[in-house]
Short mmCIF file of C-alpha atoms and ligand atoms in Angstrom, two decimals:
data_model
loop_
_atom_site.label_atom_id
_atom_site.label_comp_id
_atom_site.label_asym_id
_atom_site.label_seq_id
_atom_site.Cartn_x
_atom_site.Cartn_y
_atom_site.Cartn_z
CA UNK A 1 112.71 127.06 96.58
CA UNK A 2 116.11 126.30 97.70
CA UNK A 3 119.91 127.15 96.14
CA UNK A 4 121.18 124.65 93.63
CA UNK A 5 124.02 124.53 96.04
CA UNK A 6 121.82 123.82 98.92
CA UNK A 7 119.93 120.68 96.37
CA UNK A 8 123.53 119.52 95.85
CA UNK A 9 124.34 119.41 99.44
CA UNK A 10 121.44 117.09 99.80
CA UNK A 11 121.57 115.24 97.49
CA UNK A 12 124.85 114.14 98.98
CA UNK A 13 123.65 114.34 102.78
CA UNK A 14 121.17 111.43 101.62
CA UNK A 15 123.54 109.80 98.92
CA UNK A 16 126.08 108.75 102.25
CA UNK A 17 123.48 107.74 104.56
CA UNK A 18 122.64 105.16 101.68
CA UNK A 19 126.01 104.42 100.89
CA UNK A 20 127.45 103.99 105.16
CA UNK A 21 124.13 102.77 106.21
CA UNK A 22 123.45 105.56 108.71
CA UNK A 23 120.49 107.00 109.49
CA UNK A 24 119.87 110.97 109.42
CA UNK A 25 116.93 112.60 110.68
CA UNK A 26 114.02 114.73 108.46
CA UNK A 27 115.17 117.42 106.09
CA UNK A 28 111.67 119.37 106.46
CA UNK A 29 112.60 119.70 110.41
CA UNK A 30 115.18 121.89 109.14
CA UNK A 31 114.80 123.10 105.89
CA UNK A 32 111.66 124.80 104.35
CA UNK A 33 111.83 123.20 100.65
CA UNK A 34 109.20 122.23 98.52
CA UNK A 35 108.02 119.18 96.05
CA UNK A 36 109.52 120.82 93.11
CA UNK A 37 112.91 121.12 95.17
CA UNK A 38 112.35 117.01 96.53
CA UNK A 39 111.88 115.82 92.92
CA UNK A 40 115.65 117.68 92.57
CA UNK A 41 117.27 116.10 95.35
CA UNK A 42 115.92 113.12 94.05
CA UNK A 43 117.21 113.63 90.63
CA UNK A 44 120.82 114.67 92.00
CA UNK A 45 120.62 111.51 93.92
CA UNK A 46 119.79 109.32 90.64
CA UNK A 47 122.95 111.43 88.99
CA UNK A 48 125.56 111.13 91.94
CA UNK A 49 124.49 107.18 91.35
CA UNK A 50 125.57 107.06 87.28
CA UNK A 51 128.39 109.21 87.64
CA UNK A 52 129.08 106.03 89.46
CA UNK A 53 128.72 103.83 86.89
CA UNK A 54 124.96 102.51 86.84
CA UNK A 55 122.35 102.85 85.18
CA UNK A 56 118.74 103.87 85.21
CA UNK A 57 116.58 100.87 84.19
CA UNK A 58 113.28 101.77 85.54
CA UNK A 59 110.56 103.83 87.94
CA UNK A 60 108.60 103.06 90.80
CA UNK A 61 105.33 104.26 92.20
CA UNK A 62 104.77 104.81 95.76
CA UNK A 63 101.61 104.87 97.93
CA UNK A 64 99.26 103.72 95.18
CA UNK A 65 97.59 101.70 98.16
CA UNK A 66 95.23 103.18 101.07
CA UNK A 67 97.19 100.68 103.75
CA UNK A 68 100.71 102.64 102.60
CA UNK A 69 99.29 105.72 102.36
CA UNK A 70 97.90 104.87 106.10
CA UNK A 71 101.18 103.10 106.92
CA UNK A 72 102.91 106.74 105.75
CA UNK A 73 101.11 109.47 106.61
CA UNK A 74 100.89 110.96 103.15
CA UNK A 75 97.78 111.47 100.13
CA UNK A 76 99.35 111.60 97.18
CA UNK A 77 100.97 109.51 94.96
CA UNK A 78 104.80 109.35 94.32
CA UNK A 79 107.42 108.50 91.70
CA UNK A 80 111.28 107.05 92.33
CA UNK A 81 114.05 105.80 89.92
CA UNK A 82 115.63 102.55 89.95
CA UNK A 83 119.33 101.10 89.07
CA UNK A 84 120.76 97.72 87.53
CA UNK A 85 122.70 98.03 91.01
CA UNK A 86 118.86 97.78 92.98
CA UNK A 87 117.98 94.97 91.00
CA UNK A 88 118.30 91.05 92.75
CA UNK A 89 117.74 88.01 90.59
CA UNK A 90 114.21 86.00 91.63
CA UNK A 91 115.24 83.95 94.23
CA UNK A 92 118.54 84.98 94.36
CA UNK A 93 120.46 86.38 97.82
CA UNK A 94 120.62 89.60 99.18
CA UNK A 95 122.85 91.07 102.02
CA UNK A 96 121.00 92.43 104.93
CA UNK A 97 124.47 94.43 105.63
CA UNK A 98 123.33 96.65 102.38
CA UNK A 99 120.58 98.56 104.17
CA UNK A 100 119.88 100.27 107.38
CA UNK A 101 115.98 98.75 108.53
CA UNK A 102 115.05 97.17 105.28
CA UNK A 103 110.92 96.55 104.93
CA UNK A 104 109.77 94.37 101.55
CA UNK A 105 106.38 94.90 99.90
CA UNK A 106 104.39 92.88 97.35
CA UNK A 107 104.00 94.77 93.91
CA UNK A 108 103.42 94.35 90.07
CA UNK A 109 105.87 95.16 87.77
CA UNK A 110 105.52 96.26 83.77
CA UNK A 111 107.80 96.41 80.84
CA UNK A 112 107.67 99.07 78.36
CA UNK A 113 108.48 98.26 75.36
CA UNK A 114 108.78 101.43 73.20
CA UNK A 115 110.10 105.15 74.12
CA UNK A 116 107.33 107.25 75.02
CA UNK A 117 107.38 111.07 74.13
CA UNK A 118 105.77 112.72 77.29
CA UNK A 119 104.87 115.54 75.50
CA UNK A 120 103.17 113.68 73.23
CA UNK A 121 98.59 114.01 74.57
CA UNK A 122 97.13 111.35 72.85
CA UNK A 123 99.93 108.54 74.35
CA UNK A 124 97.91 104.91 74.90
CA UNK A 125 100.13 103.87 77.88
CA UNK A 126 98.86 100.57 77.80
CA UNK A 127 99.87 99.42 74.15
CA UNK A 128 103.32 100.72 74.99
CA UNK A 129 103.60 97.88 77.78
CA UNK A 130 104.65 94.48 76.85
CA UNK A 131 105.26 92.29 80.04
CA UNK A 132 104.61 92.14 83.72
CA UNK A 133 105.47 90.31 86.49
CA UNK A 134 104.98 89.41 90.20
CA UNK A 135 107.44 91.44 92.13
CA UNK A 136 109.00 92.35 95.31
CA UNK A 137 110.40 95.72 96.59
CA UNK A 138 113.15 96.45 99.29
CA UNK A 139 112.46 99.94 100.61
CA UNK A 140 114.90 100.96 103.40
CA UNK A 141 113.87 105.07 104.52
CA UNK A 142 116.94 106.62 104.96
CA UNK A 143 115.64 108.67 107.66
CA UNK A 144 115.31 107.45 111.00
CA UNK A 145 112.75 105.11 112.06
CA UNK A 146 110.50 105.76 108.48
CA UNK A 147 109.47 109.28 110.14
CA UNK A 148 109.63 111.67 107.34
CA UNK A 149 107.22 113.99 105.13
CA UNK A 150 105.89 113.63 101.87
CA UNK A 151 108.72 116.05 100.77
CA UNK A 152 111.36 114.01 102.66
CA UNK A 153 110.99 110.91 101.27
CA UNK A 154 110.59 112.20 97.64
CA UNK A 155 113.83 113.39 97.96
CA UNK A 156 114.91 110.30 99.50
CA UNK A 157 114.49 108.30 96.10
CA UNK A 158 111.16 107.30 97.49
CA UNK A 159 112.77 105.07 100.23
CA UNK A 160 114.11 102.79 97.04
CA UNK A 161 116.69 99.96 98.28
CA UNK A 162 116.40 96.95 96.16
CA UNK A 163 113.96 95.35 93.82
CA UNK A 164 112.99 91.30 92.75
CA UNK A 165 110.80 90.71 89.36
CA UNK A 166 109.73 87.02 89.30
CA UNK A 167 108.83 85.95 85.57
CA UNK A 168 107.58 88.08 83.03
CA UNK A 169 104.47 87.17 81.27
CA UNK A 170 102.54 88.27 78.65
CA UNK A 171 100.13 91.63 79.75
CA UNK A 172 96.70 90.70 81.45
CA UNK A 173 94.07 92.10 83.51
CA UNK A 174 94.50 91.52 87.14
CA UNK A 175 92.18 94.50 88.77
CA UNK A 176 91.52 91.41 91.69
CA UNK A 177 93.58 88.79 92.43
CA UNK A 178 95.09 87.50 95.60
CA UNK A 179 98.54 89.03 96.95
CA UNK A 180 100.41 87.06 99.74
CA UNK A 181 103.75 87.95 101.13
CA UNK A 182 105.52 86.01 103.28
CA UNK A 183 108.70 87.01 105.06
CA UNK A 184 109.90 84.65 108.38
CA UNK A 185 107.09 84.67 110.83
CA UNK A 186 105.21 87.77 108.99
CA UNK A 187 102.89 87.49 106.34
CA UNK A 188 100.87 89.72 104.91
CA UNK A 189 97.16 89.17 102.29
CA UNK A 190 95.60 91.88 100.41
CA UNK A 191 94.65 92.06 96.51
CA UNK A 192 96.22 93.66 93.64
CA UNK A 193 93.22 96.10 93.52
CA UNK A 194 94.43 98.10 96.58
CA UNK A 195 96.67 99.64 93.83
CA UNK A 196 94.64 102.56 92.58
CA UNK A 197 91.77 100.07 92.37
CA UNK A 198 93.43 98.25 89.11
CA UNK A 199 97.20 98.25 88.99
CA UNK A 200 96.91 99.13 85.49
CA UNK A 201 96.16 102.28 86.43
CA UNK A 202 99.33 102.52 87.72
CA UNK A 203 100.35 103.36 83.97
CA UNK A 204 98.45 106.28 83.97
CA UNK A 205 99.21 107.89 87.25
CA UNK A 206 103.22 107.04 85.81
CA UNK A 207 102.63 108.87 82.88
CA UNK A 208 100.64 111.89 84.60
CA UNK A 209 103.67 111.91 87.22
CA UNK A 210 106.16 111.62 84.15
CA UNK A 211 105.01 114.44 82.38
CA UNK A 212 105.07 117.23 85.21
CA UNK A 213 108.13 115.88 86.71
CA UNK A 214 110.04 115.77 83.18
CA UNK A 215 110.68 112.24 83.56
CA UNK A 216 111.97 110.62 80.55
CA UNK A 217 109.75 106.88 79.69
CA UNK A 218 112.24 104.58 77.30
CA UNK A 219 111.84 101.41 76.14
CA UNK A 220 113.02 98.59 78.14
CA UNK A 221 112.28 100.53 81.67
CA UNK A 222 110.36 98.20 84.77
CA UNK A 223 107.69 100.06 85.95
CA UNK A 224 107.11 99.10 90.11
CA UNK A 225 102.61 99.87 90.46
CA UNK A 226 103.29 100.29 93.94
CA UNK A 227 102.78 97.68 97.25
CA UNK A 228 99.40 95.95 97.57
CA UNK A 229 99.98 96.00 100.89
CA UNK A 230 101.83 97.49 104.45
CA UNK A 231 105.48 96.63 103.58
CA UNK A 232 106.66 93.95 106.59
CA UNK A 233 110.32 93.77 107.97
CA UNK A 234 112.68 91.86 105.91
CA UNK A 235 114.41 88.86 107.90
CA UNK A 236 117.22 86.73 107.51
CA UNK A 237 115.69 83.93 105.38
CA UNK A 238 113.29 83.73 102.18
CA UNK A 239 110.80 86.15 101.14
CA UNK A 240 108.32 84.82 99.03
CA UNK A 241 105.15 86.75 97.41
CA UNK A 242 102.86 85.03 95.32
CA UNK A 243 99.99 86.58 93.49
CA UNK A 244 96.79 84.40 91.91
CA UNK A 245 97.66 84.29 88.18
CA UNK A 246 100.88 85.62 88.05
CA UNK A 247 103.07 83.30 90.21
CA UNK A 248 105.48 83.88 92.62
CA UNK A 249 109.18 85.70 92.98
CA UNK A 250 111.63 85.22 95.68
CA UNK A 251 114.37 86.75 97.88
CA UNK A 252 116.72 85.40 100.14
CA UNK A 253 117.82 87.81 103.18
CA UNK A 254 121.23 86.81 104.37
CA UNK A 255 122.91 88.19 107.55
CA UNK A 256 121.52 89.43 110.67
C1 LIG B 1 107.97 104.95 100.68
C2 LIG B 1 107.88 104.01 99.52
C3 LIG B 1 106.45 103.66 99.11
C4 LIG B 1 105.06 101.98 97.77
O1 LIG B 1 105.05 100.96 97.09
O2 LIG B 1 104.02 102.51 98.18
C5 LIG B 1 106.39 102.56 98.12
C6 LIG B 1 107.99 104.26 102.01
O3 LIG B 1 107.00 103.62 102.39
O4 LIG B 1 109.02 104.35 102.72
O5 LIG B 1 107.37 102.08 97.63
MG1 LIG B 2 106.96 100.14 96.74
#
């Protein structure tokens, strides 16, 4: 356990390396803090962001796939917040200036439509979603070259940058279908099933996380399942992932 001045501190350290686009190096090379205290810097992070006038529109899961847990180094899954000030229209452009060594990845993304009490045991996750969508997420580490532990990048918002959601549909089973992400000369295949084998479950692992990290689930909130893939280096150009039955969403990288 660390000080809630030392969390603070943190929380701050990481906040400006997002904010200047600068690079720092791991916190656990340093300091000896645990989950518990990662989930805090995280949090402080997510506050330091609203005091600054956005707002908390949804939650992300990360390594729900074997090839990012590989990619990583890490076993267990992980849960991040996102802001109206992540979010990029479908197709729409995005400043390569914003981020420091930004990687995209090919996910699903939910809608809940009603508040969810976490206390509550006998929740049915499912019924509570309404919508999902193709989508596309900008992670962008803010520690040097990706190298970081489990704790570090907890604490690091879950390497959150930005975030796409082509059109939202009405809820169906996709525990197989075709994911392809294209971004300039890279392109990547896998299938929706590398996430947890169904991303549906996806709901369930949110929940589970939700409930022992005290995370409030509201209506309205995008859920992100988690990549079905490696995450690629984003480009200057268009980044386009399309997956079999749900369509497609877009990004447009400008700059160098
Ligand atoms: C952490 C973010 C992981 C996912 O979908 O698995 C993630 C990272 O790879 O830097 O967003
Ligand atoms: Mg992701």
């Amino acid at each position: 356990m660390i000080t809630p001045n030392e969390i603070a501190t943190l929380a701050e350290h990481l906040d400006g390396a997002q904010r200047d686009c600068a690079d720092v190096l791991s916190l656990a090379e340093t300091i000896d803090f645990d989950i518990d205290d990662a989930y805090a810097i995280q949090s402080a992070l997510l506050a330091r962001r609203v005091q600054r006038g956005e707002r908390a529109i949804g939650l992300k899961l990360g390594f729900t796939s074997r090839a990012k847990m590989a990619q990583m180094g890490v076993t267990d899954v992980i849960v991040g917040r996102l802001t109206d000030a992540m979010r990029i229209a479908d197709g729409g452009p995005v400043e390569l200036s914003r981020f420091i060594h930004p990687k995209i990845e090919p996910e699903v993304a939910y809608r809940l439509c009603r508040d969810i009490d976490i206390d509550e045991q006998l929740v049915d996750i499912e019924s509570c979603v309404d919508a999902m969508a193709p989508a596309l997420e900008i992670i962008d580490s803010r520690f040097r070259d990706f190298r970081f532990t489990y704790t570090d990048v907890v604490a690091d918002n879950t390497s959150a940058a930005a975030f796409v959601i082509g059109p939202w549909q009405p809820l169906r089973a996709v525990p197989n279908s075709a994911v392809r992400l294209i971004a300039g000369d890279a392109e990547v295949i896998g299938s929706t099933a590398a996430i947890l084998g169904d991303p549906i479950r996806a709901l369930h692992a949110l929940l589970d996380m939700c409930r022992r990290r005290r995370i409030p689930l509201r209506a309205g909130q995008v859920i992100l399942a988690g990549a079905a893939t490696a995450a690629i280096p984003l480009t200057p150009g268009v980044a386009e992932c399309e997956i079999t039955g749900l369509g497609t969403v877009a990004v447009t990288a400008k700059g160098v």
